[in-house]
mmCIF file of C-alpha atoms and ligand atoms in Angstrom:
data_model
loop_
_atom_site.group_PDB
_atom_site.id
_atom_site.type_symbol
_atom_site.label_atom_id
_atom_site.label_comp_id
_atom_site.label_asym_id
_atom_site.label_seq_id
_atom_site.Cartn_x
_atom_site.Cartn_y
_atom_site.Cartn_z
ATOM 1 C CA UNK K 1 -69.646 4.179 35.961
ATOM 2 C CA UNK K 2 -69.648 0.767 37.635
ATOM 3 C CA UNK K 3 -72.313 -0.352 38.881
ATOM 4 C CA UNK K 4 -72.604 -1.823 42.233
ATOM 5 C CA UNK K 5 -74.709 -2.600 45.497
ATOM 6 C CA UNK K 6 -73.257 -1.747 48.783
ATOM 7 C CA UNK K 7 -74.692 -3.928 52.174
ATOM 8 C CA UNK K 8 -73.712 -2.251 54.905
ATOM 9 C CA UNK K 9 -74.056 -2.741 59.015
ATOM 10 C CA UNK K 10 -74.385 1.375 59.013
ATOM 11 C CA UNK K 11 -71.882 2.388 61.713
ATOM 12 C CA UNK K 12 -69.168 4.533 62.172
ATOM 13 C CA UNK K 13 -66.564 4.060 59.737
ATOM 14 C CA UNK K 14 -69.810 2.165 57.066
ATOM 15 C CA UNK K 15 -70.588 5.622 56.974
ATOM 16 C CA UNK K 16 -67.545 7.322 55.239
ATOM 17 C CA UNK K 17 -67.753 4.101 53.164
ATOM 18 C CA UNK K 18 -71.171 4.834 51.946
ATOM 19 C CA UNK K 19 -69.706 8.330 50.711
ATOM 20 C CA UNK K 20 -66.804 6.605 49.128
ATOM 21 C CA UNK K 21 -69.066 4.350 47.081
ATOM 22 C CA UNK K 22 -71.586 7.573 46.063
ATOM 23 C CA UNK K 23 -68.396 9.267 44.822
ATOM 24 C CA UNK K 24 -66.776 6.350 42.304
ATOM 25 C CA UNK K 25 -69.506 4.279 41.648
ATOM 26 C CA UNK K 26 -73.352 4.027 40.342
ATOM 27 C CA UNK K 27 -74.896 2.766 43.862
ATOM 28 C CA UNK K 28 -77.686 0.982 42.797
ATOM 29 C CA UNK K 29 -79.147 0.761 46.156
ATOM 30 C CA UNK K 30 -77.722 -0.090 50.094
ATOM 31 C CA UNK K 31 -78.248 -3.295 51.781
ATOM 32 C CA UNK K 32 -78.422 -3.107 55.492
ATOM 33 C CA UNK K 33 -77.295 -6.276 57.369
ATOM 34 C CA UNK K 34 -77.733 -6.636 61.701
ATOM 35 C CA UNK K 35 -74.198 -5.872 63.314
ATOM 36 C CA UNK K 36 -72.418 -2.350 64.721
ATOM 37 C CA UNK K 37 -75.763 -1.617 66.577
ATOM 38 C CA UNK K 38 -79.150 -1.409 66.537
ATOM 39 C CA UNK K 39 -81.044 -2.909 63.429
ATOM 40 C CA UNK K 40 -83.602 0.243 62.895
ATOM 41 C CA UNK K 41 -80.441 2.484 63.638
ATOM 42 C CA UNK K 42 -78.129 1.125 61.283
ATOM 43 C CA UNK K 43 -81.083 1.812 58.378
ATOM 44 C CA UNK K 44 -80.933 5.535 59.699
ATOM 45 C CA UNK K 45 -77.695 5.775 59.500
ATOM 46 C CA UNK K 46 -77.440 4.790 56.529
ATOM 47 C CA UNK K 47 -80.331 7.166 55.140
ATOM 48 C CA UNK K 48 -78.567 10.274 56.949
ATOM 49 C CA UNK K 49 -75.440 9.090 55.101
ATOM 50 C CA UNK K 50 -76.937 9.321 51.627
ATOM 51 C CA UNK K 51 -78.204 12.655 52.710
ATOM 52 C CA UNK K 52 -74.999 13.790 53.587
ATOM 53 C CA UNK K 53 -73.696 12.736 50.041
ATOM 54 C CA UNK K 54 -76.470 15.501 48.692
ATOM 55 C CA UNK K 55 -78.411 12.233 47.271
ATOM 56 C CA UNK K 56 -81.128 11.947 49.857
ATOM 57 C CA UNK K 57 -84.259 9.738 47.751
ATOM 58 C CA UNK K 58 -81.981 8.784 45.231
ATOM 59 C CA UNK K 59 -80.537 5.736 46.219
ATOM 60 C CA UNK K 60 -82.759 3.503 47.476
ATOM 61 C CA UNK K 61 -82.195 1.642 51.239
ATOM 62 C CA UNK K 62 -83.053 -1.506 51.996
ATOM 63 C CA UNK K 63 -83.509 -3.417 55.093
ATOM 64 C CA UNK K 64 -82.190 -7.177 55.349
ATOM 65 C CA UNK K 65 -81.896 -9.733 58.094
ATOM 66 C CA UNK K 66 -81.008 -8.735 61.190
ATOM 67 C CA UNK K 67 -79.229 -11.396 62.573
ATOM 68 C CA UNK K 68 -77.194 -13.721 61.770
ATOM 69 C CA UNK K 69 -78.395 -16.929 60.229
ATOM 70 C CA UNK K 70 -78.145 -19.209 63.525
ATOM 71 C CA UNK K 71 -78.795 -16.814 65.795
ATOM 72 C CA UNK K 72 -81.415 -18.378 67.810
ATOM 73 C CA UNK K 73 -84.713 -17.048 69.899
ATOM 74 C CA UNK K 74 -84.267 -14.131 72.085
ATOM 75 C CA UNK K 75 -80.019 -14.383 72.098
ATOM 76 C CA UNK K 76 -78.532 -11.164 70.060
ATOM 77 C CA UNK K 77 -75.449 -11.246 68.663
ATOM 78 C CA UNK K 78 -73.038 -8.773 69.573
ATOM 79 C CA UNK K 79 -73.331 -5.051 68.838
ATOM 80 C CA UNK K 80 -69.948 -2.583 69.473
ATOM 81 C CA UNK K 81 -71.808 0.654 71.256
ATOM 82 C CA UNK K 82 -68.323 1.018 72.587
ATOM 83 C CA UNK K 83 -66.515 1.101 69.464
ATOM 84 C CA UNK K 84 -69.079 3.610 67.682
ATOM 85 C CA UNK K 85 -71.153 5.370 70.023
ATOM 86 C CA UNK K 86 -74.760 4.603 71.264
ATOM 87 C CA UNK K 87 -76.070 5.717 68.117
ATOM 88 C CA UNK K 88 -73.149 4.067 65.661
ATOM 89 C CA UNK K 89 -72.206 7.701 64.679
ATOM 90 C CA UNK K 90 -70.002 9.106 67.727
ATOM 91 C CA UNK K 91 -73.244 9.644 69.643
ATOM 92 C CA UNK K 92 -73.630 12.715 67.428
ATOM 93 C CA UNK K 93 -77.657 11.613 67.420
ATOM 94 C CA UNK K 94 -77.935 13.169 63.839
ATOM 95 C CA UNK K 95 -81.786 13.831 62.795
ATOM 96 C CA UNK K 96 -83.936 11.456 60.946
ATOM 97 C CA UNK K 97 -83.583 12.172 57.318
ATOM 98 C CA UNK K 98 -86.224 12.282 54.800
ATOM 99 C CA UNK K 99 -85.867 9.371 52.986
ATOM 100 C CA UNK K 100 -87.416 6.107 54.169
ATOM 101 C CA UNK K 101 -86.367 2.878 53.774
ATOM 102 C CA UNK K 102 -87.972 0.647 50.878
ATOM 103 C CA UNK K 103 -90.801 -1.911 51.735
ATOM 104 C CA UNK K 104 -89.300 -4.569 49.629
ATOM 105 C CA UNK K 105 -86.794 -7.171 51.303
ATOM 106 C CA UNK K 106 -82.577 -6.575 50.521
ATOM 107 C CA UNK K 107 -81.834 -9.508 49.607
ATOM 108 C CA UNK K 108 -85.358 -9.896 46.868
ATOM 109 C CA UNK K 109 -84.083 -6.655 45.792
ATOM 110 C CA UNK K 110 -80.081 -7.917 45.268
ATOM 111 C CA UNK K 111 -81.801 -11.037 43.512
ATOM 112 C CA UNK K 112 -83.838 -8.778 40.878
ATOM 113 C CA UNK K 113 -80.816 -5.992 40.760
ATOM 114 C CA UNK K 114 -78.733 -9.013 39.349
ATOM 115 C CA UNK K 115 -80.649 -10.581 37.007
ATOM 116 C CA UNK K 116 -81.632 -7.144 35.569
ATOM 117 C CA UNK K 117 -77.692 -6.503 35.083
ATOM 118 C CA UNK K 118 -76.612 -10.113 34.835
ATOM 119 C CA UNK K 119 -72.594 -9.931 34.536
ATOM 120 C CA UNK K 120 -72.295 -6.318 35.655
ATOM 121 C CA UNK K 121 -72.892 -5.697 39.544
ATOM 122 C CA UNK K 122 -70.300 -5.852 41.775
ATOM 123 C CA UNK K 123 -71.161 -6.260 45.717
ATOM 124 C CA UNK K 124 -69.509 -4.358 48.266
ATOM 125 C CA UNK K 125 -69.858 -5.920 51.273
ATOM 126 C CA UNK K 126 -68.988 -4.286 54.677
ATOM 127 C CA UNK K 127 -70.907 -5.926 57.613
ATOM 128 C CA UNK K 128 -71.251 -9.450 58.177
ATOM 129 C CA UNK K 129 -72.528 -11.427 55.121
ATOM 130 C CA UNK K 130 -76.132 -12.904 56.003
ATOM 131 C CA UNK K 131 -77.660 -10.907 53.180
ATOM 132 C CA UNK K 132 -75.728 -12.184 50.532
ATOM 133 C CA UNK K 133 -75.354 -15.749 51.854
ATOM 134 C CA UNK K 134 -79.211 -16.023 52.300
ATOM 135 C CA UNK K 135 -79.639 -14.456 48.793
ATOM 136 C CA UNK K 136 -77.334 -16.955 47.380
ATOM 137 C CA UNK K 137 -79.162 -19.734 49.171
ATOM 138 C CA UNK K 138 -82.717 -17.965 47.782
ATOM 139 C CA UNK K 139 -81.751 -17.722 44.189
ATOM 140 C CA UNK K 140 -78.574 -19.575 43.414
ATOM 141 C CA UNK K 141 -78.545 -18.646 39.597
ATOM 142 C CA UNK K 142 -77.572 -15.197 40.945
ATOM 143 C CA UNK K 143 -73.998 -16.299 41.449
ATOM 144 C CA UNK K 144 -72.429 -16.908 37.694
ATOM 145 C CA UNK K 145 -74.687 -12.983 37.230
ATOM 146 C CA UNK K 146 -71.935 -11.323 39.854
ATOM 147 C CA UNK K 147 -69.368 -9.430 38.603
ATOM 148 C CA UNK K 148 -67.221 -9.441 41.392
ATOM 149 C CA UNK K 149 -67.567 -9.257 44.911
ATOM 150 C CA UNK K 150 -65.390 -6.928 47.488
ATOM 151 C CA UNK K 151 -65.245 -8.555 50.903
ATOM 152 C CA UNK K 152 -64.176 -6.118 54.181
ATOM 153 C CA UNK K 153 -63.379 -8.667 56.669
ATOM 154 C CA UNK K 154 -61.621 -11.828 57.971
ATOM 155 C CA UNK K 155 -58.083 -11.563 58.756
ATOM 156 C CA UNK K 156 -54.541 -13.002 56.529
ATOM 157 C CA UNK K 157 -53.175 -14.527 59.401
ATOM 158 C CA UNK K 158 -53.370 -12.430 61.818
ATOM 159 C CA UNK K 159 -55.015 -10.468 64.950
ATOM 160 C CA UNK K 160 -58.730 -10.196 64.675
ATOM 161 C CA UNK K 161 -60.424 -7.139 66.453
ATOM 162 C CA UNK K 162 -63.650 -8.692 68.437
ATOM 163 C CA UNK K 163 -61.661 -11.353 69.872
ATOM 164 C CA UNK K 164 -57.978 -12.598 69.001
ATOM 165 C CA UNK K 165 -58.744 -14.642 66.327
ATOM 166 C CA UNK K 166 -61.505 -12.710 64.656
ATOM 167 C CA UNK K 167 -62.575 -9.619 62.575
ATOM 168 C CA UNK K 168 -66.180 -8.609 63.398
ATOM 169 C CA UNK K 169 -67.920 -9.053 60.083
ATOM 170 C CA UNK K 170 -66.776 -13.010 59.986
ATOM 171 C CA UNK K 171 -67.445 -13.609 63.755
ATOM 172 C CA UNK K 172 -71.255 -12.156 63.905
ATOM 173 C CA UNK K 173 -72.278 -14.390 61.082
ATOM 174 C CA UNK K 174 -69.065 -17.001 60.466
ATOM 175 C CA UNK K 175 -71.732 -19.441 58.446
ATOM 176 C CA UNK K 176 -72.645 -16.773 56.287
ATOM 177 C CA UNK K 177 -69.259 -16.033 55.705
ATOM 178 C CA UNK K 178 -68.750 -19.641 54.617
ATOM 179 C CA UNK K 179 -71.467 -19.698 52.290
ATOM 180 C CA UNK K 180 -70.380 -16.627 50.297
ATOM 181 C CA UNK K 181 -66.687 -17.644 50.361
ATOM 182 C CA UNK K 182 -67.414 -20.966 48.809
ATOM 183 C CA UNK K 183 -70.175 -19.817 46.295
ATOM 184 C CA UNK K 184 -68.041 -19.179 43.562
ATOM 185 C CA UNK K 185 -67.951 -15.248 42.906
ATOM 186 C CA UNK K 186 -64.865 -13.914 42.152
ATOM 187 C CA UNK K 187 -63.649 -12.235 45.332
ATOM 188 C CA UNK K 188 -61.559 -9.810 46.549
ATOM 189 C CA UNK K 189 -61.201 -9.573 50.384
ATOM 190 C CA UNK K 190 -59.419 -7.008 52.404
ATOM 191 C CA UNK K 191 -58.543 -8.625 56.157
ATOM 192 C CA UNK K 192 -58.599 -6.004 59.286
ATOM 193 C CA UNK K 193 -54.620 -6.331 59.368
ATOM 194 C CA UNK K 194 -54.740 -4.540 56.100
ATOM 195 C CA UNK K 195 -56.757 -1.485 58.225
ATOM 196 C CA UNK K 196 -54.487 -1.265 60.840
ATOM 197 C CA UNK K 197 -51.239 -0.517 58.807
ATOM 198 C CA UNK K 198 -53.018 1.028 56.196
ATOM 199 C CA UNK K 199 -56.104 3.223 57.235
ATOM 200 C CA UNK K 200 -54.940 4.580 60.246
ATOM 201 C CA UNK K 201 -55.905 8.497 60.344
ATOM 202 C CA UNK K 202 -53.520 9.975 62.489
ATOM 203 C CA UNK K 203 -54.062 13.412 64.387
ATOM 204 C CA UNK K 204 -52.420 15.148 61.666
ATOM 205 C CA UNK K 205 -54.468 13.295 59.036
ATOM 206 C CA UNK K 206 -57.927 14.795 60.923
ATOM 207 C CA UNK K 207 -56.112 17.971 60.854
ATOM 208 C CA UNK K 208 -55.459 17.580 56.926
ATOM 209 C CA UNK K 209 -59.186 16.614 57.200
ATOM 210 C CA UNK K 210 -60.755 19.577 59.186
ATOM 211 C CA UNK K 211 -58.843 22.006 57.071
ATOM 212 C CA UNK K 212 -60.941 20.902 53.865
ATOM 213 C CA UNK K 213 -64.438 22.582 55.689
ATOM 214 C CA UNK K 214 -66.589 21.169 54.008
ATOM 215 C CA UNK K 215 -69.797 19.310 54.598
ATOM 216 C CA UNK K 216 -68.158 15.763 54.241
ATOM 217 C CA UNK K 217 -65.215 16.869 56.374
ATOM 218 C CA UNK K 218 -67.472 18.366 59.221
ATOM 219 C CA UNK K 219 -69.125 14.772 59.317
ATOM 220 C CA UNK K 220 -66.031 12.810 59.014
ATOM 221 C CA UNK K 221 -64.880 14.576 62.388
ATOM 222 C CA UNK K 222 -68.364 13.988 64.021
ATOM 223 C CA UNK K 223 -68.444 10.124 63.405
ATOM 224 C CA UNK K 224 -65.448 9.322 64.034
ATOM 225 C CA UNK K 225 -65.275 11.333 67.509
ATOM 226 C CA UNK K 226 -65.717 7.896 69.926
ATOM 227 C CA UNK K 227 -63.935 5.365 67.713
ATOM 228 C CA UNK K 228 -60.793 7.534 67.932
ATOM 229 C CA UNK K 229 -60.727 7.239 71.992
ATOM 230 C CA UNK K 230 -61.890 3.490 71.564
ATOM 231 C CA UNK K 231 -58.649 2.766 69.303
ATOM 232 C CA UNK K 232 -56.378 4.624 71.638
ATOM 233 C CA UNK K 233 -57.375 2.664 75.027
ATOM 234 C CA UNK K 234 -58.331 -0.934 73.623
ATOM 235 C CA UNK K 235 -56.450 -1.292 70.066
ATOM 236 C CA UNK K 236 -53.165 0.682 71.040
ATOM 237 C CA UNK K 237 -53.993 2.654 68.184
ATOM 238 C CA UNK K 238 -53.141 6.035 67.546
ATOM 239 C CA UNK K 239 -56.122 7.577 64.952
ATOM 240 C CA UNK K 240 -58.775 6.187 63.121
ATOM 241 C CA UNK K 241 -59.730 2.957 61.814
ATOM 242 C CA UNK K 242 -61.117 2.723 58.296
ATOM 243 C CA UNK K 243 -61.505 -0.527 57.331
ATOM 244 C CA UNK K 244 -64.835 -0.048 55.268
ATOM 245 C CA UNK K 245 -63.663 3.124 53.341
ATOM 246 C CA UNK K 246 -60.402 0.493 52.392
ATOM 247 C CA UNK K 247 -62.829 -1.794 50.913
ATOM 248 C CA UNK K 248 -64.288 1.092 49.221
ATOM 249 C CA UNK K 249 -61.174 2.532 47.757
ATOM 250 C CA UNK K 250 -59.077 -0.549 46.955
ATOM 251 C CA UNK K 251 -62.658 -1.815 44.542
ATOM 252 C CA UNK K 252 -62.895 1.955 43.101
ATOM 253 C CA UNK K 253 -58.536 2.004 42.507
ATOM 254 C CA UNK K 254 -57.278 -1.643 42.414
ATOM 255 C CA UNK K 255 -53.893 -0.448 41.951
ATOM 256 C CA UNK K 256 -54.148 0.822 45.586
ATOM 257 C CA UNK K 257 -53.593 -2.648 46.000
ATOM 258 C CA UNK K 258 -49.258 -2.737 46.234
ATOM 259 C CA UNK K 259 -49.345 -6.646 46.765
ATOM 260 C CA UNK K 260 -51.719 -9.515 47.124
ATOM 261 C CA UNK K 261 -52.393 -12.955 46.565
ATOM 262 C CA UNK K 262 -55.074 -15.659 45.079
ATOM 263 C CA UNK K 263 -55.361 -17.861 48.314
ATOM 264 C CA UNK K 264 -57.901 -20.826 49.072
ATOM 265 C CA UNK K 265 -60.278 -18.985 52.021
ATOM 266 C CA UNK K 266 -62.786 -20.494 54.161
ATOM 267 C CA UNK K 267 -64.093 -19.648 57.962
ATOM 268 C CA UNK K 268 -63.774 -21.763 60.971
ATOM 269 C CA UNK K 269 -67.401 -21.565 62.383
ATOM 270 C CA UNK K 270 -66.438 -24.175 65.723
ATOM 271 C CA UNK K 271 -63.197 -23.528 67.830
ATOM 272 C CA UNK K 272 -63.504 -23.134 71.354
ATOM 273 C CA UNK K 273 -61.307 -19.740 70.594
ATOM 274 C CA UNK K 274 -61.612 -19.414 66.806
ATOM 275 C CA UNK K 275 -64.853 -19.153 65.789
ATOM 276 C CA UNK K 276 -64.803 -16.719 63.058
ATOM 277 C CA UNK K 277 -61.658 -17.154 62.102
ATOM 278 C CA UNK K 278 -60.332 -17.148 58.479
ATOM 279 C CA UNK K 279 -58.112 -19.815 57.017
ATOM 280 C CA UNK K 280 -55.838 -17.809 54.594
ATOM 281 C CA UNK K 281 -54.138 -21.068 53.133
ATOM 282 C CA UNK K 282 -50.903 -18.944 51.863
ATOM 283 C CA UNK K 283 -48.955 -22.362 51.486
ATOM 284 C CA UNK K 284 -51.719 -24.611 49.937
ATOM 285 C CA UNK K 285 -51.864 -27.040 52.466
ATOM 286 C CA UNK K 286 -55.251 -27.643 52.025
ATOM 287 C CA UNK K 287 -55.164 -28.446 48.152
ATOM 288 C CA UNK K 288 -57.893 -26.396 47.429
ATOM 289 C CA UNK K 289 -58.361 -23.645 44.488
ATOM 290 C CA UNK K 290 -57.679 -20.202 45.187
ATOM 291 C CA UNK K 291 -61.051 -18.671 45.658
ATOM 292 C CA UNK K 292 -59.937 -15.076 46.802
ATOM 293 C CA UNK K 293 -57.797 -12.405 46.425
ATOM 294 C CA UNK K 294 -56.341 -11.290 49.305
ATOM 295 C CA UNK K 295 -54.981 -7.881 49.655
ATOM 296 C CA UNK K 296 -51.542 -7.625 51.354
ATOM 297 C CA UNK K 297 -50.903 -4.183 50.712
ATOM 298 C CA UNK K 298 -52.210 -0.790 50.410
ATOM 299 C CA UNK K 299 -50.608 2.549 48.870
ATOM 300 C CA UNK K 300 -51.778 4.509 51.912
ATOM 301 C CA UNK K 301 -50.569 8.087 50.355
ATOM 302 C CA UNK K 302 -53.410 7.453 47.752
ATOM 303 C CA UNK K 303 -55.647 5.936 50.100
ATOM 304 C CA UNK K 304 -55.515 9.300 51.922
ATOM 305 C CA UNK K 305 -55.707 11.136 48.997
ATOM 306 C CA UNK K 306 -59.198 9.497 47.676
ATOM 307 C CA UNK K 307 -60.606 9.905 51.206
ATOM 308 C CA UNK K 308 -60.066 13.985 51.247
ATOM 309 C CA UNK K 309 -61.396 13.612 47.486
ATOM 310 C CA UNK K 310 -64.726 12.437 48.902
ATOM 311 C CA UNK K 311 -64.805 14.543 51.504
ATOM 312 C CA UNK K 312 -63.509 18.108 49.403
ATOM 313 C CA UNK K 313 -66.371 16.759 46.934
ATOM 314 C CA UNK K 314 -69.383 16.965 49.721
ATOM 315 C CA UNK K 315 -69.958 20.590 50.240
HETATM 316 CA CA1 CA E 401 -69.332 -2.236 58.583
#
């Protein structure tokens, strides 16, 4: 099994992504990064999730930076109660699970992972991307050690979700974003358009879901209970959202993957109205080497049919 390290914002939709990953890969351990909501939430979250996966104290969660790198005195960046519920999980207030987070620091713990497996741990990275930038800027000799890293966020081109111009993950922490995009890991990134005409779970999809009672299916329903209103009166969108599960699927089953293309990437982090934004250079204007491949699109049938794998598979 491959081996990888997830770092994850744990909220909502992180948390069928965190099941995903349990399912097709060796999870070395789980990174948690400050976005979705609360910091010491997000690490609960994340330890429920592994619980719910039937691996509670076997993958090991650690907590990272929780906020981005320029974020400044008292300000906080912004968290998305209204997109998740208060608690990140459909305000379904789960209980505490067992397992406690680790002592020792994400990103000293990505830095060691990597040079114990140099050339074989692939990152997936769902929340914005301060732990791996600030790792990279900690121990650059990690970089040439990565096998490959998955990226959920930016957009190709197109509508961002916090504001018009930006996906969450590069707006929270756009210098971060920068720093990992120009490091020089071989990338794969999968924009927020690619979620919205890809991972949409309609009503009949849930239904397809609930029939499966099980475990994984039960919690599917309660986490995604708030998002699903959310969707319907901000996004015009009809279902669920699962943009981190994408990631997830798309690294475990490249050919999920229909289309895509090695563009030149980088972030705006200034713009009055952009900040955040990716620069998809489809045309080469810029003259710079492609450093990531950019999904364009998904096989949703067998997108659908991995998610009710990993959710059949928790009983
Ligand atoms: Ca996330």
């Amino acid at each position: 099994m491959r081996k990888v390290i997830i770092d994850t914002d744990t909220a909502g939709d992180d948390t069928i992504a965190i099941l995903t990953a349990l399912h097709y890969f060796d999870v070395q351990g789980i990174m948690i990064t400050g976005g979705n909501v609360d910091f010491g939430q997000q690490v609960e979250n994340a330890l429920y999730t592994v619980q719910v996966a039937g691996k509670g104290g076997q993958i090991p969660v650690y907590k990272g930076y929780q906020a981005p790198i320029l974020q400044l005195g008292t300000d906080k960046h912004l968290t998305v109660e209204d997109v998740h519920g208060s608690d990140g999980m459909g305000g379904a207030n789960f209980p505490k699970a067992e397992q406690r987070a680790e002592t020792m620091h994400a990103v000293d713990f990505l830095i060691d992972a990597v040079h114990a497996n140099p050339g074989e741990i692939e990152l997936l990275a769902i929340a914005p991307l301060t732990n791996i930038a600030m790792a990279i800027k900690k121990d650059p000799s990690i970089v040439p050690e990565i096998k490959h890293l998955h990226i959920m966020g930016g957009t190709n081109n197109d509508l961002g979700n916090i504001t018009p111009a930006a996906e969450y993950n590069f707006y929270v922490d756009p210098e971060a974003a920068r720093i990992v995009l120009n490091a020089g890991i071989p990338t794969t990134m999968v924009g927020w358009e690619m979620c919205t005409r890809y991972s949409i779970m309609e009503d009949r999809d849930h239904e397809d879901i609930e029939q499966l009672h099980t475990a994984g299916s039960a919690f599917f329903v309660a986490v995604n209970k708030v998002v699903k209103q959310f969707n319907k009166a901000v996004h015009k969108i009809n279902g669920t959202t699962h943009p981190d599960t994408l990631l997830m699927a798309v690294a475990a089953n490249p050919t999920l993957m229909e289309k895509s293309g090695n563009y030149y990437v980088d972030v705006e982090t200034k713009g009055e109205f952009t900040r955040g934004y990716s620069v998809v250079d489809i045309n080469g204007r810029l003259q710079k080497p492609a450093n990531v491949t950019v999904c364009e699109q998904i096989n949703k049938p067998t997108f659908k049919e991995m998610l009710l794998e990993v959710l059949r598979a928790i009983k």
